[in-house]
Amino acid sequence: MQIFSMYPTWPAVVLAALQLMAATYVVEGIGVNWGTQASQNLHPATIVQMLKDNKIDKIKLFDSDPWTVKHFAGTGIEVMLGIPNNQLKDLAQDYDKATDWVKQNLTKHIYDGGVNIRYVAVGNEPLLKSYNGSNLASIFPALRNIQKAINEEGLGDKVKATSPQNADVYDSSSNKPSDGQFRSDIRDLMYQIVQFLQINDAPFTVNIYPFLSLYLNPNFPVEFAFFDGGAKPVNDNGTIYSNMLDANIDTLVWALRKTSYPDVKIIIGEIGWPTDGDVNANVQMAKKFYDGFFKKMATKQGTPIYPKEIEYYLFSLTDENQKSVAPGDFERHWGLFKYDGKPKFPMDFSGQGHDKMPVAAKNVTYLESKWCVFNPDVKNMDRVPTNMDYACSMGDCTTLNHGSSCNKLDETSKISYAFNMYFQMNNQDVESCNFDGLAKVVDVNASADHCLFPIAIESDGGKIGFKIGFSVFGGLLALLLLF
Ligand SMILES: *[C@@H]1O[C@H](CO)[C@@H](O)[C@H](O)[C@H]1NC(C)=O
Ligand SMILES: *[C@@H]1O[C@H](CO)[C@@H](O)[C@H](O)[C@H]1NC(C)=O
Ligand SMILES: *[C@@H]1O[C@H](CO)[C@@H](O)[C@H](O)[C@H]1NC(C)=O
Ligand SMILES: *[C@@H]1O[C@H](CO)[C@@H](O)[C@H](O)[C@H]1NC(C)=O
Ligand SMILES: *[C@@H]1O[C@H](CO)[C@@H](O)[C@H](O)[C@H]1NC(C)=O
C-alpha cells in the first residue's frame, strides 16, 4: 500500500504505462521491405502514409535513390538503405567511391528533421549459391569501405553497415541446428565478415523463407513451415523445435558459436509468404503463416537458444511485376498489399489476433478503365503462340500456370490476360495492344472470378527515364518480331 501511496493517481499512471506499452509494442519489431521492380510504383509519399496508417515504422529499401529516400525525412520512419550487388565491385576497389556513396546517399539525408537511417544493407544476398561466386571477392571489402566511410563522417555510432545474406550461407549436416556451420566454400569469408560486424557492433542480417523450403522440397513437412505446432517436433539434444523459423535461426546461432564471435546480433532482413504463382502460394496459406508469425512476435521471445527479441522485416510491402521469375512465378506475389496498395487479407500486425484489413494506400491514381483483350473476331489462330510468348516474356503471366489464381481461365481468356498485362505494364499505350491484329481495347471489365485483370496505376514519376526506356525497348522488340 505504501508504494501505491507514492502515486496519487495510480490508475492513471498504470493506464499511461499500458498505453505506452501498447504504443511502443508494434513499433519495436515491425519493418517491411519495399522493392520497386514493378512497371509502375506507388509514390513514396503514398508509401509513407501507408506505413503510418498501418503502424509499420521501419522500411528496408533495395537501393538508395535520393528522390525516394528524401520522402522519409521528418517522418520518424526508420530506413535501411540498400546497395545493389552490381555496385559492390566499384565500392570494394575504390575507397573514394565508398566515400562518395556515403556523402551522396547517406550524410545528405542526416540533419535535424532529416531521414532516420540506421542501417546500410551492402549487397543483397551476394553469396547466394546461384550467383556462382561472382561477389566473393568484393563483398567484404565493400562492406568494410562503406562502414569506414560512415565512421569517417562521424556517423558510425548511429549507422551500421550490414550485408543481408540468404540462409544458404549456412547449413547443417544433420538437419539439427546444433550441427549448423557456415557453408564450407565461404567459411573463411564468413568468419571475416562476422568478425567485422562484431567489432563495429553491427548486426548479421539473414533472409529466411519457410515457403521456399516447402517449394524446393516436396517431402518437407508442411506444418513445420507454420507456427501452429502441427508438425513432428525436431529434438536437438533436448532442445525442441516446432517450426522451421526457430530451427533455421538457431542453425545460424550455432554457426556463429563456432566462430570466435558468437554474440553478433541477428536481424531477419526478409520473411514472408507469397499469395500467388504456386500451389502453396495463396491467401489462405499466407494468412496462416502471418497469423502464426505475428503471434510469435508478440511474445518477444526469440528462439529456444537465442532468447532476445528479434527485429524482422516483412517481405514485402507490395507485389512487383518485373521481378525475375527464375526462382519461380511466386516471386512477383510477395506483397502484403497488391500492386496498387490494396490489402490482400485481414491480419493483425500486433499479434493479438484482432483480424482486420490493413489500411489501403491513399491517393492512388489509376489509368483509364480499359482493358486489352483477344479479339473474338479473329479466326486464324496461327500467330497466337508467338504473340502470347512475347506478351508473357515482356509482361507478366505468373498467375496463369498450375496452382495460380488465373489458371482456370479458358484459353482465349488466358490470351486476353497476357495481352492485358502487357498493355497495362506499358501504361495503356495503344501500340501495345496490337499483337498482329489479334487484340483490341475494350471498356468492359475483363476480370473473372478470382482472376483480376488489373488497371495500371499512374507511375510515381520518379524514374520516368526507365519507364520510357522500357516501353521503347519493348516496342522495338515487337517490331523486330513482327517483321
Ligand atoms: C546513390 O545511390 C543510387 C541508388 O542506389 C546510385 O545509383 C548512386 O550511384 C549512388 N551515388 C553514389 C555517389 O554512389
Ligand atoms: C551460374 O552458373 C550456371 C551453370 O553454369 C549458369 O546457368 C548460371 O547462369 C550462372 N549464374 C550466374 C548468375 O552467373
Ligand atoms: C547434449 O547435451 C548435454 C547436456 O546438455 C551435453 O553434455 C552434451 O554434450 C550434448 N551433446 C551433444 C552431441 O551436443
Ligand atoms: C497525391 O499524389 C500526387 C502525385 O501522384 C502528389 O503530387 C500529391 O502530393 C499527393 N498528395 C498526398 C496528400 O499525398
Ligand atoms: C473489375 O472487376 C474486378 C472483379 O470483380 C474488381 O475487383 C475490379 O475492381 C474491377 N475493376 C474496375 C476498374 O472496375
PDB file of N, CA, C and O in Angstrom, residues 135-176:
ATOM      1  N   ASN A 135      30.296 -12.418 -56.354  1.00  0.00           N
ATOM      2  CA  ASN A 135      30.548 -11.313 -55.419  1.00  0.00           C
ATOM      3  C   ASN A 135      31.549 -11.680 -54.322  1.00  0.00           C
ATOM      4  O   ASN A 135      31.739 -10.928 -53.374  1.00  0.00           O
ATOM      5  N   LEU A 136      32.158 -12.837 -54.509  1.00  0.00           N
ATOM      6  CA  LEU A 136      33.049 -13.388 -53.486  1.00  0.00           C
ATOM      7  C   LEU A 136      34.179 -12.432 -53.111  1.00  0.00           C
ATOM      8  O   LEU A 136      34.472 -12.212 -51.944  1.00  0.00           O
ATOM      9  N   ALA A 137      34.805 -11.851 -54.135  1.00  0.00           N
ATOM     10  CA  ALA A 137      35.970 -11.002 -53.878  1.00  0.00           C
ATOM     11  C   ALA A 137      35.558  -9.616 -53.395  1.00  0.00           C
ATOM     12  O   ALA A 137      36.324  -8.940 -52.708  1.00  0.00           O
ATOM     13  N   SER A 138      34.356  -9.170 -53.735  1.00  0.00           N
ATOM     14  CA  SER A 138      34.025  -7.767 -53.464  1.00  0.00           C
ATOM     15  C   SER A 138      33.209  -7.534 -52.202  1.00  0.00           C
ATOM     16  O   SER A 138      33.252  -6.437 -51.642  1.00  0.00           O
ATOM     17  N   ILE A 139      32.489  -8.533 -51.713  1.00  0.00           N
ATOM     18  CA  ILE A 139      31.537  -8.234 -50.636  1.00  0.00           C
ATOM     19  C   ILE A 139      32.223  -7.730 -49.361  1.00  0.00           C
ATOM     20  O   ILE A 139      31.808  -6.708 -48.795  1.00  0.00           O
ATOM     21  N   PHE A 140      33.280  -8.397 -48.935  1.00  0.00           N
ATOM     22  CA  PHE A 140      33.894  -7.955 -47.678  1.00  0.00           C
ATOM     23  C   PHE A 140      34.565  -6.586 -47.800  1.00  0.00           C
ATOM     24  O   PHE A 140      34.307  -5.694 -46.998  1.00  0.00           O
ATOM     25  N   PRO A 141      35.421  -6.364 -48.823  1.00  0.00           N
ATOM     26  CA  PRO A 141      35.997  -5.014 -48.952  1.00  0.00           C
ATOM     27  C   PRO A 141      34.942  -3.914 -49.121  1.00  0.00           C
ATOM     28  O   PRO A 141      35.120  -2.806 -48.603  1.00  0.00           O
ATOM     29  N   ALA A 142      33.840  -4.211 -49.807  1.00  0.00           N
ATOM     30  CA  ALA A 142      32.797  -3.196 -49.982  1.00  0.00           C
ATOM     31  C   ALA A 142      32.154  -2.868 -48.630  1.00  0.00           C
ATOM     32  O   ALA A 142      31.962  -1.698 -48.286  1.00  0.00           O
ATOM     33  N   LEU A 143      31.847  -3.899 -47.866  1.00  0.00           N
ATOM     34  CA  LEU A 143      31.260  -3.710 -46.530  1.00  0.00           C
ATOM     35  C   LEU A 143      32.205  -2.876 -45.650  1.00  0.00           C
ATOM     36  O   LEU A 143      31.790  -1.918 -44.998  1.00  0.00           O
ATOM     37  N   ARG A 144      33.475  -3.237 -45.696  1.00  0.00           N
ATOM     38  CA  ARG A 144      34.484  -2.552 -44.889  1.00  0.00           C
ATOM     39  C   ARG A 144      34.622  -1.093 -45.301  1.00  0.00           C
ATOM     40  O   ARG A 144      34.648  -0.194 -44.477  1.00  0.00           O
ATOM     41  N   ASN A 145      34.674  -0.854 -46.620  1.00  0.00           N
ATOM     42  CA  ASN A 145      34.818   0.525 -47.095  1.00  0.00           C
ATOM     43  C   ASN A 145      33.616   1.386 -46.719  1.00  0.00           C
ATOM     44  O   ASN A 145      33.767   2.552 -46.356  1.00  0.00           O
ATOM     45  N   ILE A 146      32.419   0.824 -46.835  1.00  0.00           N
ATOM     46  CA  ILE A 146      31.223   1.614 -46.502  1.00  0.00           C
ATOM     47  C   ILE A 146      31.207   1.958 -45.013  1.00  0.00           C
ATOM     48  O   ILE A 146      31.001   3.106 -44.625  1.00  0.00           O
ATOM     49  N   GLN A 147      31.478   0.966 -44.160  1.00  0.00           N
ATOM     50  CA  GLN A 147      31.463   1.276 -42.714  1.00  0.00           C
ATOM     51  C   GLN A 147      32.575   2.277 -42.364  1.00  0.00           C
ATOM     52  O   GLN A 147      32.356   3.185 -41.567  1.00  0.00           O
ATOM     53  N   LYS A 148      33.719   2.125 -42.997  1.00  0.00           N
ATOM     54  CA  LYS A 148      34.824   3.042 -42.726  1.00  0.00           C
ATOM     55  C   LYS A 148      34.428   4.467 -43.113  1.00  0.00           C
ATOM     56  O   LYS A 148      34.659   5.417 -42.370  1.00  0.00           O
ATOM     57  N   ALA A 149      33.812   4.602 -44.285  1.00  0.00           N
ATOM     58  CA  ALA A 149      33.385   5.931 -44.744  1.00  0.00           C
ATOM     59  C   ALA A 149      32.305   6.500 -43.819  1.00  0.00           C
ATOM     60  O   ALA A 149      32.300   7.704 -43.536  1.00  0.00           O
ATOM     61  N   ILE A 150      31.419   5.643 -43.340  1.00  0.00           N
ATOM     62  CA  ILE A 150      30.385   6.094 -42.388  1.00  0.00           C
ATOM     63  C   ILE A 150      31.065   6.585 -41.106  1.00  0.00           C
ATOM     64  O   ILE A 150      30.746   7.659 -40.590  1.00  0.00           O
ATOM     65  N   ASN A 151      32.039   5.817 -40.622  1.00  0.00           N
ATOM     66  CA  ASN A 151      32.753   6.210 -39.401  1.00  0.00           C
ATOM     67  C   ASN A 151      33.466   7.543 -39.588  1.00  0.00           C
ATOM     68  O   ASN A 151      33.453   8.399 -38.710  1.00  0.00           O
ATOM     69  N   GLU A 152      34.070   7.718 -40.755  1.00  0.00           N
ATOM     70  CA  GLU A 152      34.803   8.971 -41.005  1.00  0.00           C
ATOM     71  C   GLU A 152      33.880  10.185 -41.093  1.00  0.00           C
ATOM     72  O   GLU A 152      34.302  11.303 -40.850  1.00  0.00           O
ATOM     73  N   GLU A 153      32.630   9.937 -41.444  1.00  0.00           N
ATOM     74  CA  GLU A 153      31.652  11.031 -41.453  1.00  0.00           C
ATOM     75  C   GLU A 153      31.132  11.316 -40.040  1.00  0.00           C
ATOM     76  O   GLU A 153      30.258  12.164 -39.859  1.00  0.00           O
ATOM     77  N   GLY A 154      31.621  10.549 -39.075  1.00  0.00           N
ATOM     78  CA  GLY A 154      31.185  10.742 -37.690  1.00  0.00           C
ATOM     79  C   GLY A 154      29.825  10.135 -37.393  1.00  0.00           C
ATOM     80  O   GLY A 154      29.178  10.481 -36.413  1.00  0.00           O
ATOM     81  N   LEU A 155      29.372   9.211 -38.265  1.00  0.00           N
ATOM     82  CA  LEU A 155      28.030   8.635 -38.083  1.00  0.00           C
ATOM     83  C   LEU A 155      28.072   7.188 -37.599  1.00  0.00           C
ATOM     84  O   LEU A 155      27.045   6.523 -37.488  1.00  0.00           O
ATOM     85  N   GLY A 156      29.282   6.690 -37.346  1.00  0.00           N
ATOM     86  CA  GLY A 156      29.462   5.274 -37.035  1.00  0.00           C
ATOM     87  C   GLY A 156      28.701   4.763 -35.825  1.00  0.00           C
ATOM     88  O   GLY A 156      28.354   3.586 -35.760  1.00  0.00           O
ATOM     89  N   ASP A 157      28.427   5.648 -34.852  1.00  0.00           N
ATOM     90  CA  ASP A 157      27.681   5.188 -33.678  1.00  0.00           C
ATOM     91  C   ASP A 157      26.231   4.898 -34.013  1.00  0.00           C
ATOM     92  O   ASP A 157      25.606   4.036 -33.418  1.00  0.00           O
ATOM     93  N   LYS A 158      25.701   5.646 -34.966  1.00  0.00           N
ATOM     94  CA  LYS A 158      24.270   5.546 -35.260  1.00  0.00           C
ATOM     95  C   LYS A 158      23.987   4.639 -36.456  1.00  0.00           C
ATOM     96  O   LYS A 158      22.998   3.920 -36.470  1.00  0.00           O
ATOM     97  N   VAL A 159      24.862   4.676 -37.459  1.00  0.00           N
ATOM     98  CA  VAL A 159      24.554   3.969 -38.705  1.00  0.00           C
ATOM     99  C   VAL A 159      25.510   2.787 -38.898  1.00  0.00           C
ATOM    100  O   VAL A 159      26.735   2.956 -38.870  1.00  0.00           O
ATOM    101  N   LYS A 160      24.925   1.602 -39.079  1.00  0.00           N
ATOM    102  CA  LYS A 160      25.737   0.389 -39.223  1.00  0.00           C
ATOM    103  C   LYS A 160      25.583  -0.213 -40.612  1.00  0.00           C
ATOM    104  O   LYS A 160      24.466  -0.313 -41.129  1.00  0.00           O
ATOM    105  N   ALA A 161      26.705  -0.626 -41.165  1.00  0.00           N
ATOM    106  CA  ALA A 161      26.668  -1.365 -42.432  1.00  0.00           C
ATOM    107  C   ALA A 161      26.477  -2.846 -42.108  1.00  0.00           C
ATOM    108  O   ALA A 161      27.114  -3.382 -41.200  1.00  0.00           O
ATOM    109  N   THR A 162      25.593  -3.484 -42.862  1.00  0.00           N
ATOM    110  CA  THR A 162      25.370  -4.914 -42.688  1.00  0.00           C
ATOM    111  C   THR A 162      25.235  -5.491 -44.093  1.00  0.00           C
ATOM    112  O   THR A 162      25.215  -4.742 -45.066  1.00  0.00           O
ATOM    113  N   SER A 163      25.206  -6.807 -44.234  1.00  0.00           N
ATOM    114  CA  SER A 163      25.079  -7.381 -45.569  1.00  0.00           C
ATOM    115  C   SER A 163      24.072  -8.520 -45.517  1.00  0.00           C
ATOM    116  O   SER A 163      24.388  -9.604 -45.020  1.00  0.00           O
ATOM    117  N   PRO A 164      22.849  -8.267 -45.996  1.00  0.00           N
ATOM    118  CA  PRO A 164      21.809  -9.302 -45.895  1.00  0.00           C
ATOM    119  C   PRO A 164      22.184 -10.565 -46.672  1.00  0.00           C
ATOM    120  O   PRO A 164      22.494 -10.501 -47.860  1.00  0.00           O
ATOM    121  N   GLN A 165      22.171 -11.686 -45.976  1.00  0.00           N
ATOM    122  CA  GLN A 165      22.533 -12.955 -46.611  1.00  0.00           C
ATOM    123  C   GLN A 165      21.314 -13.850 -46.732  1.00  0.00           C
ATOM    124  O   GLN A 165      20.419 -13.804 -45.895  1.00  0.00           O
ATOM    125  N   ASN A 166      21.323 -14.658 -47.754  1.00  0.00           N
ATOM    126  CA  ASN A 166      20.349 -15.730 -47.842  1.00  0.00           C
ATOM    127  C   ASN A 166      20.741 -16.789 -46.811  1.00  0.00           C
ATOM    128  O   ASN A 166      21.927 -16.948 -46.510  1.00  0.00           O
ATOM    129  N   ALA A 167      19.754 -17.506 -46.301  1.00  0.00           N
ATOM    130  CA  ALA A 167      20.059 -18.543 -45.311  1.00  0.00           C
ATOM    131  C   ALA A 167      20.913 -19.664 -45.902  1.00  0.00           C
ATOM    132  O   ALA A 167      21.357 -20.553 -45.170  1.00  0.00           O
ATOM    133  N   ASP A 168      21.182 -19.636 -47.202  1.00  0.00           N
ATOM    134  CA  ASP A 168      22.045 -20.684 -47.767  1.00  0.00           C
ATOM    135  C   ASP A 168      23.532 -20.455 -47.484  1.00  0.00           C
ATOM    136  O   ASP A 168      24.375 -21.236 -47.905  1.00  0.00           O
ATOM    137  N   VAL A 169      23.879 -19.395 -46.722  1.00  0.00           N
ATOM    138  CA  VAL A 169      25.297 -19.245 -46.337  1.00  0.00           C
ATOM    139  C   VAL A 169      25.668 -20.190 -45.195  1.00  0.00           C
ATOM    140  O   VAL A 169      26.833 -20.306 -44.841  1.00  0.00           O
ATOM    141  N   TYR A 170      24.659 -20.829 -44.591  1.00  0.00           N
ATOM    142  CA  TYR A 170      24.982 -21.850 -43.584  1.00  0.00           C
ATOM    143  C   TYR A 170      24.147 -23.092 -43.851  1.00  0.00           C
ATOM    144  O   TYR A 170      23.160 -23.058 -44.577  1.00  0.00           O
ATOM    145  N   ASP A 171      24.600 -24.204 -43.294  1.00  0.00           N
ATOM    146  CA  ASP A 171      23.841 -25.437 -43.450  1.00  0.00           C
ATOM    147  C   ASP A 171      24.087 -26.329 -42.238  1.00  0.00           C
ATOM    148  O   ASP A 171      24.840 -25.966 -41.332  1.00  0.00           O
ATOM    149  N   SER A 172      23.428 -27.455 -42.244  1.00  0.00           N
ATOM    150  CA  SER A 172      23.595 -28.382 -41.141  1.00  0.00           C
ATOM    151  C   SER A 172      23.641 -29.780 -41.726  1.00  0.00           C
ATOM    152  O   SER A 172      22.780 -30.164 -42.510  1.00  0.00           O
ATOM    153  N   SER A 173      24.652 -30.544 -41.353  1.00  0.00           N
ATOM    154  CA  SER A 173      24.830 -31.878 -41.928  1.00  0.00           C
ATOM    155  C   SER A 173      23.699 -32.816 -41.519  1.00  0.00           C
ATOM    156  O   SER A 173      23.429 -33.802 -42.181  1.00  0.00           O
ATOM    157  N   SER A 174      23.015 -32.494 -40.413  1.00  0.00           N
ATOM    158  CA  SER A 174      22.051 -33.455 -39.866  1.00  0.00           C
ATOM    159  C   SER A 174      20.625 -32.919 -39.836  1.00  0.00           C
ATOM    160  O   SER A 174      19.729 -33.608 -39.357  1.00  0.00           O
ATOM    161  N   ASN A 175      20.395 -31.680 -40.306  1.00  0.00           N
ATOM    162  CA  ASN A 175      19.110 -31.011 -40.125  1.00  0.00           C
ATOM    163  C   ASN A 175      18.865 -30.610 -38.680  1.00  0.00           C
ATOM    164  O   ASN A 175      17.798 -30.136 -38.345  1.00  0.00           O
ATOM    165  N   LYS A 176      19.851 -30.823 -37.806  1.00  0.00           N
ATOM    166  CA  LYS A 176      19.715 -30.337 -36.437  1.00  0.00           C
ATOM    167  C   LYS A 176      20.472 -29.011 -36.332  1.00  0.00           C
ATOM    168  O   LYS A 176      21.597 -28.895 -36.826  1.00  0.00           O
TER     169      LYS A 176
END
